[in-house]
Tab-separated table of N, CA, C and O and ligand atoms in Angstrom:
chain	number	residue	atom	x	y	z
A	18	MET	N	99.747	92.372	129.397
A	18	MET	CA	99.944	93.547	127.617
A	18	MET	C	100.057	92.201	126.258
A	18	MET	O	100.719	91.385	126.280
A	19	SER	N	99.122	92.896	125.499
A	19	SER	CA	99.268	91.502	124.073
A	19	SER	C	100.583	92.483	123.265
A	19	SER	O	100.441	93.631	122.654
A	20	ASP	N	101.069	91.478	122.421
A	20	ASP	CA	101.947	91.738	121.435
A	20	ASP	C	101.679	92.297	120.035
A	20	ASP	O	102.135	92.068	118.843
A	21	VAL	N	100.287	91.607	120.149
A	21	VAL	CA	99.567	91.227	118.591
A	21	VAL	C	98.962	92.541	118.557
A	21	VAL	O	98.127	93.366	119.384
A	22	PRO	N	99.247	93.482	117.656
A	22	PRO	CA	98.611	94.930	117.336
A	22	PRO	C	96.771	94.854	116.772
A	22	PRO	O	96.858	93.540	116.461
A	23	SER	N	95.987	95.583	117.172
A	23	SER	CA	94.466	95.320	116.658
A	23	SER	C	94.198	95.182	115.518
A	23	SER	O	95.078	95.917	115.250
A	24	ALA	N	93.307	94.765	115.348
A	24	ALA	CA	92.888	94.322	113.949
A	24	ALA	C	93.038	95.925	113.447
A	24	ALA	O	91.712	97.004	114.406
A	25	PRO	N	92.668	96.594	112.497
A	25	PRO	CA	92.618	97.920	111.825
A	25	PRO	C	91.153	97.395	111.335
A	25	PRO	O	90.680	96.917	110.823
A	26	GLU	N	90.381	99.098	110.957
A	26	GLU	CA	88.930	99.003	110.998
A	26	GLU	C	88.965	99.371	109.534
A	26	GLU	O	90.111	99.451	108.864
A	27	THR	N	88.055	98.079	109.082
A	27	THR	CA	88.035	97.621	107.188
A	27	THR	C	86.768	98.453	107.301
A	27	THR	O	86.021	97.850	107.957
A	28	ALA	N	86.269	98.435	105.653
A	28	ALA	CA	85.106	98.668	105.268
A	28	ALA	C	85.087	98.510	104.043
A	28	ALA	O	86.134	98.692	103.269
A	29	VAL	N	84.304	97.827	103.347
A	29	VAL	CA	84.253	97.438	102.321
A	29	VAL	C	83.120	98.800	101.199
A	29	VAL	O	82.022	98.912	101.680
A	30	PRO	N	83.872	99.084	100.505
A	30	PRO	CA	82.745	100.083	99.390
A	30	PRO	C	81.665	99.773	98.912
A	30	PRO	O	81.599	98.213	98.482
A	31	ASP	N	80.436	100.157	98.948
A	31	ASP	CA	78.857	99.771	98.162
A	31	ASP	C	79.435	99.274	97.070
A	31	ASP	O	80.613	100.388	95.890
A	32	GLY	N	79.121	98.581	96.158
A	32	GLY	CA	78.806	98.325	95.170
A	32	GLY	C	80.326	97.300	94.563
A	32	GLY	O	80.604	96.800	93.658
A	33	GLU	N	81.455	96.998	95.761
A	33	GLU	CA	82.782	95.952	95.816
A	33	GLU	C	81.726	95.045	96.360
A	33	GLU	O	81.378	95.213	97.649
A	34	ARG	N	82.066	93.711	96.573
A	34	ARG	CA	82.251	92.987	96.688
A	34	ARG	C	83.079	91.950	97.413
A	34	ARG	O	84.306	91.901	97.077
A	35	GLU	N	83.555	91.750	98.862
A	35	GLU	CA	85.221	90.943	99.501
A	35	GLU	C	84.817	89.881	99.033
A	35	GLU	O	84.526	89.050	98.670
A	36	ALA	N	86.300	89.192	98.807
A	36	ALA	CA	86.844	87.999	97.997
A	36	ALA	C	86.914	87.399	98.751
A	36	ALA	O	86.134	85.645	98.724
A	37	ALA	N	86.948	87.403	100.341
A	37	ALA	CA	86.915	86.497	101.329
A	37	ALA	C	86.523	87.324	102.790
A	37	ALA	O	86.645	88.477	102.385
A	38	VAL	N	86.419	86.107	103.576
A	38	VAL	CA	85.737	87.113	105.040
A	38	VAL	C	86.521	85.587	105.615
A	38	VAL	O	86.016	84.768	105.832
A	39	CYS	N	87.028	86.616	107.052
A	39	CYS	CA	87.256	85.472	108.461
A	39	CYS	C	86.037	84.402	108.833
A	39	CYS	O	84.949	85.496	108.976
A	40	PRO	N	86.221	83.706	109.090
A	40	PRO	CA	84.757	82.979	109.546
A	40	PRO	C	85.150	83.054	111.149
A	40	PRO	O	83.639	83.108	111.848
A	41	HIS	N	85.842	83.568	111.636
A	41	HIS	CA	86.032	84.249	113.395
A	41	HIS	C	85.787	85.358	113.667
A	41	HIS	O	85.024	85.559	114.388
A	42	CYS	N	86.452	86.302	112.256
A	42	CYS	CA	85.960	87.864	113.303
A	42	CYS	C	85.172	88.262	112.203
A	42	CYS	O	84.635	89.489	112.649
A	43	GLY	N	85.690	87.932	111.016
A	43	GLY	CA	84.288	88.645	110.013
A	43	GLY	C	85.222	89.853	109.211
A	43	GLY	O	84.277	90.770	108.477
A	44	ARG	N	86.160	89.543	109.278
A	44	ARG	CA	87.167	90.860	108.481
A	44	ARG	C	87.142	90.682	107.116
A	44	ARG	O	87.665	89.281	106.852
A	45	PRO	N	86.905	91.523	106.601
A	45	PRO	CA	87.029	91.098	104.582
A	45	PRO	C	88.390	91.403	104.670
A	45	PRO	O	89.181	92.261	104.863
A	46	PHE	N	88.833	90.802	103.081
A	46	PHE	CA	90.173	90.611	102.592
A	46	PHE	C	89.576	90.257	100.920
A	46	PHE	O	88.670	90.170	100.578
A	47	VAL	N	90.629	90.829	100.558
A	47	VAL	CA	90.875	91.081	98.491
A	47	VAL	C	91.243	89.703	98.456
A	47	VAL	O	90.556	89.417	97.612
A	48	THR	N	91.840	89.116	98.678
A	48	THR	CA	92.193	87.489	98.046
A	48	THR	C	91.489	86.556	99.722
A	48	THR	O	92.007	86.963	100.834
A	49	GLU	N	92.141	84.860	98.774
A	49	GLU	CA	91.868	84.528	99.467
A	49	GLU	C	93.059	83.876	100.585
A	49	GLU	O	92.924	83.141	101.670
A	50	ARG	N	94.167	84.347	99.688
A	50	ARG	CA	95.744	84.321	100.132
A	50	ARG	C	95.907	85.126	102.109
A	50	ARG	O	96.197	84.201	102.652
A	51	GLN	N	95.550	86.363	101.862
A	51	GLN	CA	95.814	86.741	102.310
A	51	GLN	C	94.444	86.653	103.946
A	51	GLN	O	94.824	86.609	104.723
A	52	ARG	N	93.390	86.258	103.395
A	52	ARG	CA	92.466	85.518	104.970
A	52	ARG	C	93.126	84.214	105.598
A	52	ARG	O	92.985	84.642	106.315
A	53	ALA	N	94.204	83.267	104.734
A	53	ALA	CA	94.506	81.963	104.829
A	53	ALA	C	95.225	82.676	106.280
A	53	ALA	O	95.618	82.108	107.509
A	54	LEU	N	96.380	84.189	105.639
A	54	LEU	CA	97.319	84.202	106.490
A	54	LEU	C	96.557	85.029	107.982
A	54	LEU	O	97.270	84.652	108.498
A	55	HIS	N	95.647	85.717	107.784
A	55	HIS	CA	94.931	86.239	108.508
A	55	HIS	C	94.817	84.944	109.899
A	55	HIS	O	95.203	85.129	110.924
A	56	VAL	N	93.936	84.001	108.872
A	56	VAL	CA	92.952	83.130	110.320
A	56	VAL	C	94.638	82.183	110.474
A	56	VAL	O	94.521	81.906	111.809
A	57	GLY	N	95.970	82.271	109.960
A	57	GLY	CA	96.777	81.323	110.735
A	57	GLY	C	97.406	81.827	111.436
A	57	GLY	O	97.916	81.642	112.508
A	58	GLU	N	97.060	83.467	111.832
A	58	GLU	CA	98.158	83.998	112.621
A	58	GLU	C	98.014	84.983	113.549
A	58	GLU	O	98.468	84.879	114.759
A	59	ARG	N	95.717	84.685	113.550
A	59	ARG	CA	95.229	85.311	114.498
A	59	ARG	C	94.054	84.735	114.914
A	59	ARG	O	94.089	85.116	116.139
A	60	HIS	N	94.329	83.444	114.511
A	60	HIS	CA	92.997	82.765	115.739
A	60	HIS	C	93.562	80.965	115.791
A	60	HIS	O	94.321	80.393	114.996
A	61	ASP	N	93.093	80.415	116.351
A	61	ASP	CA	92.758	79.093	116.728
A	61	ASP	C	92.233	78.137	115.038
A	61	ASP	O	91.368	78.091	114.928
A	62	ALA	N	93.209	77.719	114.419
A	62	ALA	CA	93.014	76.993	113.311
A	62	ALA	C	92.710	76.189	113.003
A	62	ALA	O	93.404	75.240	113.539
A	63	THR	N	91.358	75.501	112.307
A	63	THR	CA	91.276	74.406	112.172
A	63	THR	C	92.251	73.669	110.945
A	63	THR	O	93.328	74.239	110.356
A	64	PRO	N	92.469	72.416	111.321
A	64	PRO	CA	93.562	71.879	110.574
A	64	PRO	C	93.639	72.014	109.267
A	64	PRO	O	94.905	72.203	108.215
A	65	ALA	N	92.494	72.173	108.383
A	65	ALA	CA	92.374	72.233	107.282
A	65	ALA	C	92.583	74.034	107.047
A	65	ALA	O	93.498	74.401	106.073
A	66	GLU	N	92.737	74.818	107.484
A	66	GLU	CA	92.815	75.950	107.296
A	66	GLU	C	94.402	75.959	107.802
A	66	GLU	O	95.256	77.358	107.742
A	67	ARG	N	94.768	75.502	108.897
A	67	ARG	CA	96.228	75.475	109.498
A	67	ARG	C	96.628	74.776	107.634
A	67	ARG	O	98.309	75.486	107.365
A	68	ARG	N	96.576	73.887	106.947
A	68	ARG	CA	97.124	73.962	105.709
A	68	ARG	C	96.970	74.503	104.823
A	68	ARG	O	97.949	75.054	103.890
A	69	ALA	N	95.961	75.357	104.739
A	69	ALA	CA	95.953	76.584	103.591
A	69	ALA	C	96.998	78.230	104.085
A	69	ALA	O	97.393	78.616	103.148
A	70	TYR	N	96.998	77.735	105.512
A	70	TYR	CA	97.594	78.856	106.125
A	70	TYR	C	99.529	78.468	105.738
A	70	TYR	O	99.582	79.468	104.888
A	71	GLU	N	99.650	77.268	105.987
A	71	GLU	CA	100.773	77.062	105.275
A	71	GLU	C	101.065	77.189	103.816
A	71	GLU	O	102.556	77.508	103.260
A	72	ASP	N	100.220	76.912	102.967
A	72	ASP	CA	100.280	77.032	101.459
A	72	ASP	C	100.271	78.502	101.474
A	72	ASP	O	101.398	78.883	100.322
A	73	ALA	N	99.629	79.354	102.025
A	73	ALA	CA	99.352	80.631	101.748
A	73	ALA	C	100.874	81.374	102.088
A	73	ALA	O	101.453	82.340	101.386
A	74	ARG	N	101.934	80.994	102.863
A	74	ARG	CA	103.327	81.318	103.725
A	74	ARG	C	104.177	80.819	102.541
A	74	ARG	O	104.626	81.413	102.158
A	75	GLU	N	103.487	79.964	101.704
A	75	GLU	CA	105.222	79.002	100.881
A	75	GLU	C	104.791	79.832	99.858
A	75	GLU	O	106.018	80.156	99.359
A	76	ASP	N	103.583	80.051	99.335
A	76	ASP	CA	103.235	81.079	98.149
A	76	ASP	C	103.719	82.407	98.360
A	76	ASP	O	104.782	82.785	97.461
A	77	GLU	N	103.769	82.937	99.723
A	77	GLU	CA	104.132	84.054	99.586
A	77	GLU	C	105.635	83.960	99.605
A	77	GLU	O	106.532	85.062	99.145
A	78	SER	N	106.791	83.103	100.381
A	78	SER	CA	107.827	82.675	100.254
A	78	SER	C	108.607	83.037	98.483
A	78	SER	O	109.559	83.194	98.686
A	79	ASP	N	107.641	81.688	97.877
A	79	ASP	CA	108.237	81.715	96.557
A	79	ASP	C	107.885	83.290	96.012
A	79	ASP	O	109.419	83.518	95.183
A	80	GLU	N	106.957	83.703	95.925
A	80	GLU	CA	106.808	85.106	95.712
A	80	GLU	C	108.002	85.769	96.048
A	80	GLU	O	108.500	86.511	95.291
A	81	LEU	N	108.070	86.442	97.000
A	81	LEU	CA	109.579	87.223	97.934
A	81	LEU	C	110.808	86.335	97.361
A	81	LEU	O	111.304	87.401	96.350
A	82	PHE	N	111.116	85.574	96.909
A	82	PHE	CA	112.049	85.255	96.243
A	82	PHE	C	112.297	85.294	94.903
A	82	PHE	O	113.554	85.575	94.499
A	83	ARG	N	111.065	85.693	94.314
A	83	ARG	CA	111.182	85.986	92.607
A	83	ARG	C	111.399	87.240	92.640
A	83	ARG	O	112.449	87.566	91.467
A	84	LEU	N	110.695	87.965	93.868
A	84	LEU	CA	111.321	89.348	93.351
A	84	LEU	C	112.747	90.210	93.692
A	84	LEU	O	113.136	90.290	93.383
A	85	HIS	N	113.241	88.901	94.989
A	85	HIS	CA	114.734	89.405	95.114
A	85	HIS	C	115.789	88.614	93.732
A	85	HIS	O	116.487	89.615	93.593
A	86	LEU	N	115.092	87.684	93.020
A	86	LEU	CA	115.725	87.682	92.192
A	86	LEU	C	115.268	88.620	90.560
A	86	LEU	O	116.710	88.863	90.106
A	87	LYS	N	114.611	89.471	90.504
A	87	LYS	CA	114.332	90.656	89.827
A	87	LYS	C	115.443	92.069	90.716
A	87	LYS	O	115.944	92.315	89.460
A	88	VAL	N	115.391	91.895	91.750
A	88	VAL	CA	115.715	92.900	92.061
A	88	VAL	C	117.405	92.805	91.659
A	88	VAL	O	118.385	94.181	91.346
A	89	VAL	N	117.775	91.683	92.703
A	89	VAL	CA	119.355	91.352	91.981
A	89	VAL	C	119.594	91.480	90.484
A	89	VAL	O	120.704	91.521	90.768
A	90	PHE	N	118.458	91.219	89.938
A	90	PHE	CA	119.147	91.165	87.853
A	90	PHE	C	119.417	92.533	87.908
A	90	PHE	O	120.291	93.361	87.056
A	91	ALA	N	118.314	93.692	87.928
A	91	ALA	CA	118.237	94.534	87.698
A	91	ALA	C	118.927	95.837	88.366
A	91	ALA	O	120.135	96.408	87.320
A	92	VAL	N	119.576	95.070	89.777
A	92	VAL	CA	121.331	95.572	89.960
A	92	VAL	C	122.185	95.171	89.809
A	92	VAL	O	123.091	96.463	89.443
A	93	GLY	N	122.104	94.220	88.934
A	93	GLY	CA	123.413	93.957	87.872
A	93	GLY	C	123.253	94.483	87.150
A	93	GLY	O	124.414	94.839	86.207
A	94	LEU	N	122.145	94.363	86.305
A	94	LEU	CA	121.747	95.209	84.977
A	94	LEU	C	122.727	97.082	84.751
A	94	LEU	O	123.279	96.937	84.090
A	95	LEU	N	121.980	96.894	86.136
A	95	LEU	CA	122.036	98.871	86.119
A	95	LEU	C	123.602	98.794	86.501
A	95	LEU	O	124.825	99.406	85.984
A	96	TYR	N	124.529	97.949	87.365
A	96	TYR	CA	125.953	98.425	87.515
A	96	TYR	C	126.554	97.920	86.407
A	96	TYR	O	128.134	98.691	85.828
A	97	ALA	N	126.515	97.163	85.533
A	97	ALA	CA	126.780	96.354	84.004
A	97	ALA	C	126.929	98.050	83.538
A	97	ALA	O	127.795	98.074	82.699
A	98	ALA	N	125.973	98.465	82.679
A	98	ALA	CA	125.590	99.675	82.127
A	98	ALA	C	126.512	100.360	82.548
A	98	ALA	O	126.619	101.843	81.881
A	99	SER	N	126.256	101.154	83.727
A	99	SER	CA	127.034	102.144	84.243
A	99	SER	C	128.708	101.440	83.789
A	99	SER	O	129.653	102.839	83.711
A	100	VAL	N	128.752	100.577	83.996
A	100	VAL	CA	130.395	100.328	84.030
A	100	VAL	C	131.004	100.577	82.320
A	100	VAL	O	131.866	101.151	82.027
A	101	VAL	N	130.190	100.255	81.816
A	101	VAL	CA	130.306	100.558	80.128
A	101	VAL	C	129.641	101.607	80.026
A	101	VAL	O	131.027	102.335	79.176
A	102	ALA	N	129.042	102.432	80.333
A	102	ALA	CA	129.292	104.124	80.267
A	102	ALA	C	130.021	104.806	80.245
A	102	ALA	O	131.163	105.470	79.356
A	103	GLY	N	130.700	103.641	81.874
A	103	GLY	CA	132.145	104.738	82.398
A	103	GLY	C	133.376	104.742	81.284
A	103	GLY	O	134.273	105.216	80.968
A	104	VAL	N	133.390	102.800	80.589
A	104	VAL	CA	134.284	102.773	79.810
A	104	VAL	C	134.297	103.491	78.597
A	104	VAL	O	135.389	104.072	78.271
A	105	VAL	N	133.449	103.799	78.249
A	105	VAL	CA	132.768	104.804	76.960
A	105	VAL	C	133.500	106.073	76.679
A	105	VAL	O	134.143	106.626	76.591
A	106	ALA	N	132.985	106.378	77.953
A	106	ALA	CA	133.142	108.158	78.466
A	106	ALA	C	134.458	108.705	79.040
A	106	ALA	O	135.308	109.336	77.993
A	107	PHE	N	135.278	107.368	79.337
A	107	PHE	CA	136.479	107.581	79.363
A	107	PHE	C	137.331	107.492	78.104
A	107	PHE	O	138.638	107.582	78.296
A	108	SER	N	137.010	106.796	77.800
A	108	SER	CA	137.754	105.987	76.305
A	108	SER	C	137.114	107.158	74.961
A	108	SER	O	138.267	107.184	73.588
A	109	LEU	N	136.464	108.481	75.358
A	109	LEU	CA	136.223	109.412	74.176
A	109	LEU	C	137.239	109.867	74.349
A	109	LEU	O	137.847	110.519	75.182
A	110	PRO	N	137.866	110.091	73.027
A	110	PRO	CA	139.267	111.760	73.206
A	110	PRO	C	138.478	112.841	72.933
A	110	PRO	O	137.361	113.499	73.476
A	111	GLY	N	139.416	113.614	74.008
A	111	GLY	CA	138.728	115.582	74.094
A	111	GLY	C	139.569	115.890	75.112
A	111	GLY	O	139.113	116.858	75.785
B	209	ZN	ZN1	89.536	87.230	111.510
């Protein structure tokens, strides 16, 4: 039994062109980075493909880190705004 899920069926609509195609199984991808990740995880990658896979993983990790920073900043801003709104609301005479 394999723990790798089977590849989903993919098709490129007429009039559009795939940006990258897996050289091992022919699966189309929207970006080169997606192809590099696919080749590195699903196939026996050549050394060049392995380097592309590691670069793509690093790029993805950096992008995820930036997303986490944005989320932390947004949550902090929301918290600060709610504290200020609470202070203003409870200090109003009434
Ligand atoms: Zn493939």
